[in-house]
Coordinates of N, CA and C and ligand atoms in Angstrom, one line a residue:
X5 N 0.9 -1.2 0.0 CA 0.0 0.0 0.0 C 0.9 1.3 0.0
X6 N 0.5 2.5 -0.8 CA 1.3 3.5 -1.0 C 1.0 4.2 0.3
X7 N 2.1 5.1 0.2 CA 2.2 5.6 2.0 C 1.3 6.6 1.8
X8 N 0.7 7.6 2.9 CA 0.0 8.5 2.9 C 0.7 9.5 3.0
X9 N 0.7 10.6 1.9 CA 1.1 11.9 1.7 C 0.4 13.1 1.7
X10 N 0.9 14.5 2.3 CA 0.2 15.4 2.0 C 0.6 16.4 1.5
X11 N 0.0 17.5 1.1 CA 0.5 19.0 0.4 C -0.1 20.3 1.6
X12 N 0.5 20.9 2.0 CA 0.4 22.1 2.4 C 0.3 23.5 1.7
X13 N -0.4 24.5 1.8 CA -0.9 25.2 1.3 C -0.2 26.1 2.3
X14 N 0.6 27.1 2.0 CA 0.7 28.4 2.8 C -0.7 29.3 3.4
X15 N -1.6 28.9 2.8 CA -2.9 29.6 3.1 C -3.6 28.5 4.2
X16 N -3.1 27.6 4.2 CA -4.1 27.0 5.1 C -4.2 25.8 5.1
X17 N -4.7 25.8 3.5 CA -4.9 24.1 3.2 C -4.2 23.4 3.0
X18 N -5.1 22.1 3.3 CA -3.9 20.7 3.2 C -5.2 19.4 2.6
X19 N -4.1 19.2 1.4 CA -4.8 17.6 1.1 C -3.5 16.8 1.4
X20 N -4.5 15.7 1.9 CA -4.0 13.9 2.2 C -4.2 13.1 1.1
X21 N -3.9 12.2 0.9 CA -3.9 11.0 -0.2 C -2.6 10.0 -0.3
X22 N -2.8 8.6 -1.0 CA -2.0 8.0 -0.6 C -1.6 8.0 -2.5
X23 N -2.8 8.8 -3.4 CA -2.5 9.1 -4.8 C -1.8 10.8 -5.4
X24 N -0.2 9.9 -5.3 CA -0.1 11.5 -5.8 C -0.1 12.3 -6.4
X25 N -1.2 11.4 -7.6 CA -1.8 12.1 -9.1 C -2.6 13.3 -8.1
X26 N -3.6 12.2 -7.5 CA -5.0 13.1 -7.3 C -4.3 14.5 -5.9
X27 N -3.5 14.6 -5.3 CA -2.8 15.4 -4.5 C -2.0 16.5 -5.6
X28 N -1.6 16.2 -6.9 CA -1.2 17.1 -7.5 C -2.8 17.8 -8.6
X29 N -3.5 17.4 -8.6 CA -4.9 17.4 -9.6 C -5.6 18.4 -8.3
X30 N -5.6 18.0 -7.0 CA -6.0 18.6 -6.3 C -5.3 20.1 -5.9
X31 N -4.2 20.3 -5.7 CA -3.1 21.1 -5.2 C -3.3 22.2 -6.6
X32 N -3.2 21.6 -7.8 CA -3.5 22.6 -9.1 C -4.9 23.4 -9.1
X33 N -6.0 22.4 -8.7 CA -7.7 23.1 -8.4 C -7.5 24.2 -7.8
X34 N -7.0 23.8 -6.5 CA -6.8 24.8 -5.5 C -5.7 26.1 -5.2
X35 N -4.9 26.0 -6.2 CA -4.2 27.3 -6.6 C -4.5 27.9 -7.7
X36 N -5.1 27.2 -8.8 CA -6.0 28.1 -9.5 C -7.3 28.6 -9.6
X37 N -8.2 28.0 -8.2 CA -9.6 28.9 -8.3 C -9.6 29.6 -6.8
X38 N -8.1 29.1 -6.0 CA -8.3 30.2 -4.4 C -7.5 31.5 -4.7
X39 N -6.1 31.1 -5.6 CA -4.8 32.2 -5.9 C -4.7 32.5 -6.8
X40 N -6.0 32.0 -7.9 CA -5.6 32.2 -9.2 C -4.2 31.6 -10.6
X41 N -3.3 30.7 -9.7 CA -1.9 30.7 -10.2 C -2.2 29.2 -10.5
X42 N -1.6 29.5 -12.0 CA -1.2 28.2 -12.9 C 0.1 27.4 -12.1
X43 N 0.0 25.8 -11.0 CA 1.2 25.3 -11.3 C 1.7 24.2 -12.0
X44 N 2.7 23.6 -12.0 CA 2.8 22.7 -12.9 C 2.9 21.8 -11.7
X45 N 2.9 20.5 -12.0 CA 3.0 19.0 -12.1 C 4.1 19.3 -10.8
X46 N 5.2 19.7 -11.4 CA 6.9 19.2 -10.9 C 7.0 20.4 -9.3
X47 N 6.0 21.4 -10.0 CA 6.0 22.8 -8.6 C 5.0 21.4 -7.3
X48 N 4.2 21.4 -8.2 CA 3.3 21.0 -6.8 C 3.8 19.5 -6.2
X49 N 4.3 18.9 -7.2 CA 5.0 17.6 -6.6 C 5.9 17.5 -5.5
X50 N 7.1 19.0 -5.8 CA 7.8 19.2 -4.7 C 7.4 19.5 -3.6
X51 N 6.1 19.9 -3.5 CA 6.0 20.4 -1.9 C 4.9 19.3 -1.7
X52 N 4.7 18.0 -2.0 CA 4.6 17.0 -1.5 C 5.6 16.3 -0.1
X53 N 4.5 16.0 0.8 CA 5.6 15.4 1.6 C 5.4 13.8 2.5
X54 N 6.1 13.2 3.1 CA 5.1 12.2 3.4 C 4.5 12.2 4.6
X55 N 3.4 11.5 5.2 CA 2.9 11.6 6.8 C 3.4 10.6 7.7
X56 N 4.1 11.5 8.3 CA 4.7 10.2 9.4 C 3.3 9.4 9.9
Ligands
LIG112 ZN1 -3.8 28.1 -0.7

């Protein structure tokens, strides 16, 4: 089973998932309809991290 990861949001938010498609698909929604900002794939991948 894939480990569970999350993304942090300097604003606040945070998604969980153990998919880090749907964490980067998510992480993109959410900087472009709260900040407005296009990121890519490789931006949002890096500030992936894992959950102890
Ligand atoms: Zn945010």
């Amino acid at each position: 089973m894939a480990e569970l990861r999350s993304l942090r949001c300097p604003c606040g938010f945070e998604v969980r998932s153990r998919d880090e498609n749907e964490i980067v698909r998510m992480a993109q929604l959410h900087a472009k309809t709260i900040h407005g900002q296009d990121i890519t794939v490789e931006q949002a991948r890096a500030l992936i991290q894992l959950v102890a």
